[in-house]
Amino acid sequence: MAGSGASDDEVALEIEHCIRVFKSGRVERYFGSDPVPACTDAGTGVASKDRTISPDVAVRLYLPPLATEGGDEKKLPVLVYFHGGGFVLHTAFNAVFHAYLTSLAARARAIVVSVDYRLAPEHPLPAAYDDSWRALRWVASHAPGGAGEEPWLTDHGDFSRLSLGGESAGANIAHHLAMRAGPEGLPHGATISSGIVLVHPYFLGHGKVPSEDSDPVMAENVVKMWRVVCPQTTGVDDPWINPLAAGAPTMRGLACRRVLMCLAETDVVRDRGRAYCDGLKASGWAGQVDLLEVAGQGHCFHLGNFTCDDAVRQDDAIARFLNL
């Protein structure tokens, strides 16, 4: 029995101040799990509300103040957003993402639908992908002709400007949902018409890349983390974590016409994002890739201070992208 207890306490993954995962399956999360209530933000006027889609999936919607054009209400772009956290951390309802997405909805004048998906390792991949797909289909059910009943989407959403986006693991999810939308389609003829926003995406691959030298410990941890969240993985060239891997579906099938890639100079996965852009262009995909790289900043820097100059510049780029 003592031997069994010692094994239960063996650590499979530890990222300091973030998470500890034990081989027994026990998980200790040190931040990101506590929700804050939906509300109307006094500073921006952005309102938020929560909707439950299934026993496993919920969303928080953000609606900025409405505007008129020529006496008629001007409908708003719709961004379906997937939070980051390496598939193991955060909830769509925590203070970090609530504050950030309130700010982004105000800046972009867009409806944001933030998806709360199940986390690994309790729910290994592909749970997060499947939950996010369910949420995207729910959003698409509000397109013209659909049966969706959420008035913020039916009354105020412009489904000719539907986008997906997220940072880190959320950007990984956005990519895979755009790939899935091609062969499977979305309800009521909805399409990811505006494109996808990939902020500091969590992609890996074989061979070392220079950006990993910025933080060798973190570079090692993100590989360990992948094996925890996807225990059946074939490794860092699994198509779920490396869209450029041999055997991955051709990126020519990405079901959108534009991609905005946001990178940070000292992020360990920066060069994987660059390679994604190069691979997408080389695939024969017919769309447009825009790249924004912020100097002197690290992974998901904007979540720590979304009012700093670099975060504002990044969010201004996202706002322009969503409104085209």
PDB file of N, CA and C in Angstrom, residues 29 84-89 117-121 123 125 128-129 169-170 172-173 202 225-226 229 240-241:
ATOM      1  N   ARG A  29      -4.672  23.052  -9.400  1.00  0.00           N
ATOM      2  CA  ARG A  29      -4.596  24.283 -10.195  1.00  0.00           C
ATOM      3  C   ARG A  29      -4.489  25.458  -9.243  1.00  0.00           C
ATOM      4  N   GLY A  84      -7.132  30.292 -23.724  1.00  0.00           N
ATOM      5  CA  GLY A  84      -5.927  29.489 -23.640  1.00  0.00           C
ATOM      6  C   GLY A  84      -5.762  28.877 -22.264  1.00  0.00           C
ATOM      7  N   GLY A  85      -4.540  28.371 -22.037  1.00  0.00           N
ATOM      8  CA  GLY A  85      -4.237  27.712 -20.778  1.00  0.00           C
ATOM      9  C   GLY A  85      -3.737  26.298 -20.960  1.00  0.00           C
ATOM     10  N   GLY A  86      -3.215  26.013 -22.166  1.00  0.00           N
ATOM     11  CA  GLY A  86      -2.607  24.708 -22.409  1.00  0.00           C
ATOM     12  C   GLY A  86      -3.565  23.545 -22.329  1.00  0.00           C
ATOM     13  N   PHE A  87      -4.861  23.799 -22.488  1.00  0.00           N
ATOM     14  CA  PHE A  87      -5.922  22.797 -22.364  1.00  0.00           C
ATOM     15  C   PHE A  87      -6.124  22.328 -20.928  1.00  0.00           C
ATOM     16  N   VAL A  88      -5.369  22.885 -19.964  1.00  0.00           N
ATOM     17  CA  VAL A  88      -5.440  22.410 -18.578  1.00  0.00           C
ATOM     18  C   VAL A  88      -5.860  23.497 -17.595  1.00  0.00           C
ATOM     19  N   LEU A  89      -5.821  24.751 -18.002  1.00  0.00           N
ATOM     20  CA  LEU A  89      -6.072  25.860 -17.083  1.00  0.00           C
ATOM     21  C   LEU A  89      -7.175  26.770 -17.600  1.00  0.00           C
ATOM     22  N   TYR A 117     -14.935  25.163 -22.241  1.00  0.00           N
ATOM     23  CA  TYR A 117     -14.827  23.756 -22.629  1.00  0.00           C
ATOM     24  C   TYR A 117     -14.213  22.954 -21.490  1.00  0.00           C
ATOM     25  N   ARG A 118     -14.370  21.642 -21.550  1.00  0.00           N
ATOM     26  CA  ARG A 118     -13.803  20.780 -20.509  1.00  0.00           C
ATOM     27  C   ARG A 118     -12.274  20.759 -20.606  1.00  0.00           C
ATOM     28  N   LEU A 119     -11.644  20.670 -19.440  1.00  0.00           N
ATOM     29  CA  LEU A 119     -10.186  20.710 -19.355  1.00  0.00           C
ATOM     30  C   LEU A 119      -9.590  19.318 -19.194  1.00  0.00           C
ATOM     31  N   ALA A 120      -8.377  19.155 -19.718  1.00  0.00           N
ATOM     32  CA  ALA A 120      -7.547  17.993 -19.453  1.00  0.00           C
ATOM     33  C   ALA A 120      -6.796  18.270 -18.136  1.00  0.00           C
ATOM     34  N   PRO A 121      -6.271  17.247 -17.484  1.00  0.00           N
ATOM     35  CA  PRO A 121      -6.272  15.836 -17.891  1.00  0.00           C
ATOM     36  C   PRO A 121      -7.535  15.074 -17.500  1.00  0.00           C
ATOM     37  N   HIS A 123     -10.396  15.463 -18.621  1.00  0.00           N
ATOM     38  CA  HIS A 123     -11.096  15.215 -19.878  1.00  0.00           C
ATOM     39  C   HIS A 123     -10.073  15.366 -21.007  1.00  0.00           C
ATOM     40  N   LEU A 125      -7.946  15.378 -24.510  1.00  0.00           N
ATOM     41  CA  LEU A 125      -8.328  15.658 -25.890  1.00  0.00           C
ATOM     42  C   LEU A 125      -8.761  14.357 -26.562  1.00  0.00           C
ATOM     43  N   ALA A 128     -11.885  18.951 -25.579  1.00  0.00           N
ATOM     44  CA  ALA A 128     -11.943  20.408 -25.784  1.00  0.00           C
ATOM     45  C   ALA A 128     -12.340  20.747 -27.218  1.00  0.00           C
ATOM     46  N   TYR A 129     -11.847  19.979 -28.183  1.00  0.00           N
ATOM     47  CA  TYR A 129     -12.216  20.215 -29.584  1.00  0.00           C
ATOM     48  C   TYR A 129     -13.707  19.936 -29.807  1.00  0.00           C
ATOM     49  N   ALA A 169      -3.625  27.627 -26.446  1.00  0.00           N
ATOM     50  CA  ALA A 169      -4.429  26.453 -26.784  1.00  0.00           C
ATOM     51  C   ALA A 169      -5.717  26.850 -27.488  1.00  0.00           C
ATOM     52  N   GLY A 170      -6.245  28.024 -27.168  1.00  0.00           N
ATOM     53  CA  GLY A 170      -7.451  28.492 -27.842  1.00  0.00           C
ATOM     54  C   GLY A 170      -7.230  28.757 -29.315  1.00  0.00           C
ATOM     55  N   ASN A 172      -5.015  27.090 -31.099  1.00  0.00           N
ATOM     56  CA  ASN A 172      -4.974  25.727 -31.636  1.00  0.00           C
ATOM     57  C   ASN A 172      -6.392  25.237 -31.931  1.00  0.00           C
ATOM     58  N   ILE A 173      -7.311  25.455 -30.995  1.00  0.00           N
ATOM     59  CA  ILE A 173      -8.702  25.044 -31.197  1.00  0.00           C
ATOM     60  C   ILE A 173      -9.299  25.763 -32.408  1.00  0.00           C
ATOM     61  N   TYR A 202      -0.519  27.576 -29.654  1.00  0.00           N
ATOM     62  CA  TYR A 202       0.168  26.426 -29.066  1.00  0.00           C
ATOM     63  C   TYR A 202       0.291  25.343 -30.123  1.00  0.00           C
ATOM     64  N   MET A 225       3.438  18.959 -21.250  1.00  0.00           N
ATOM     65  CA  MET A 225       2.019  19.259 -21.096  1.00  0.00           C
ATOM     66  C   MET A 225       1.206  18.594 -22.195  1.00  0.00           C
ATOM     67  N   TRP A 226       1.739  18.618 -23.421  1.00  0.00           N
ATOM     68  CA  TRP A 226       1.012  17.994 -24.514  1.00  0.00           C
ATOM     69  C   TRP A 226       0.768  16.515 -24.249  1.00  0.00           C
ATOM     70  N   VAL A 229      -2.150  16.205 -21.743  1.00  0.00           N
ATOM     71  CA  VAL A 229      -3.505  16.540 -22.204  1.00  0.00           C
ATOM     72  C   VAL A 229      -3.997  15.587 -23.283  1.00  0.00           C
ATOM     73  N   TRP A 240      -2.785  17.068 -34.218  1.00  0.00           N
ATOM     74  CA  TRP A 240      -3.504  17.973 -33.320  1.00  0.00           C
ATOM     75  C   TRP A 240      -2.602  19.108 -32.840  1.00  0.00           C
ATOM     76  N   ILE A 241      -1.314  18.838 -32.658  1.00  0.00           N
ATOM     77  CA  ILE A 241      -0.408  19.860 -32.118  1.00  0.00           C
ATOM     78  C   ILE A 241       0.560  20.374 -33.183  1.00  0.00           C
TER      79      ILE A 241
END
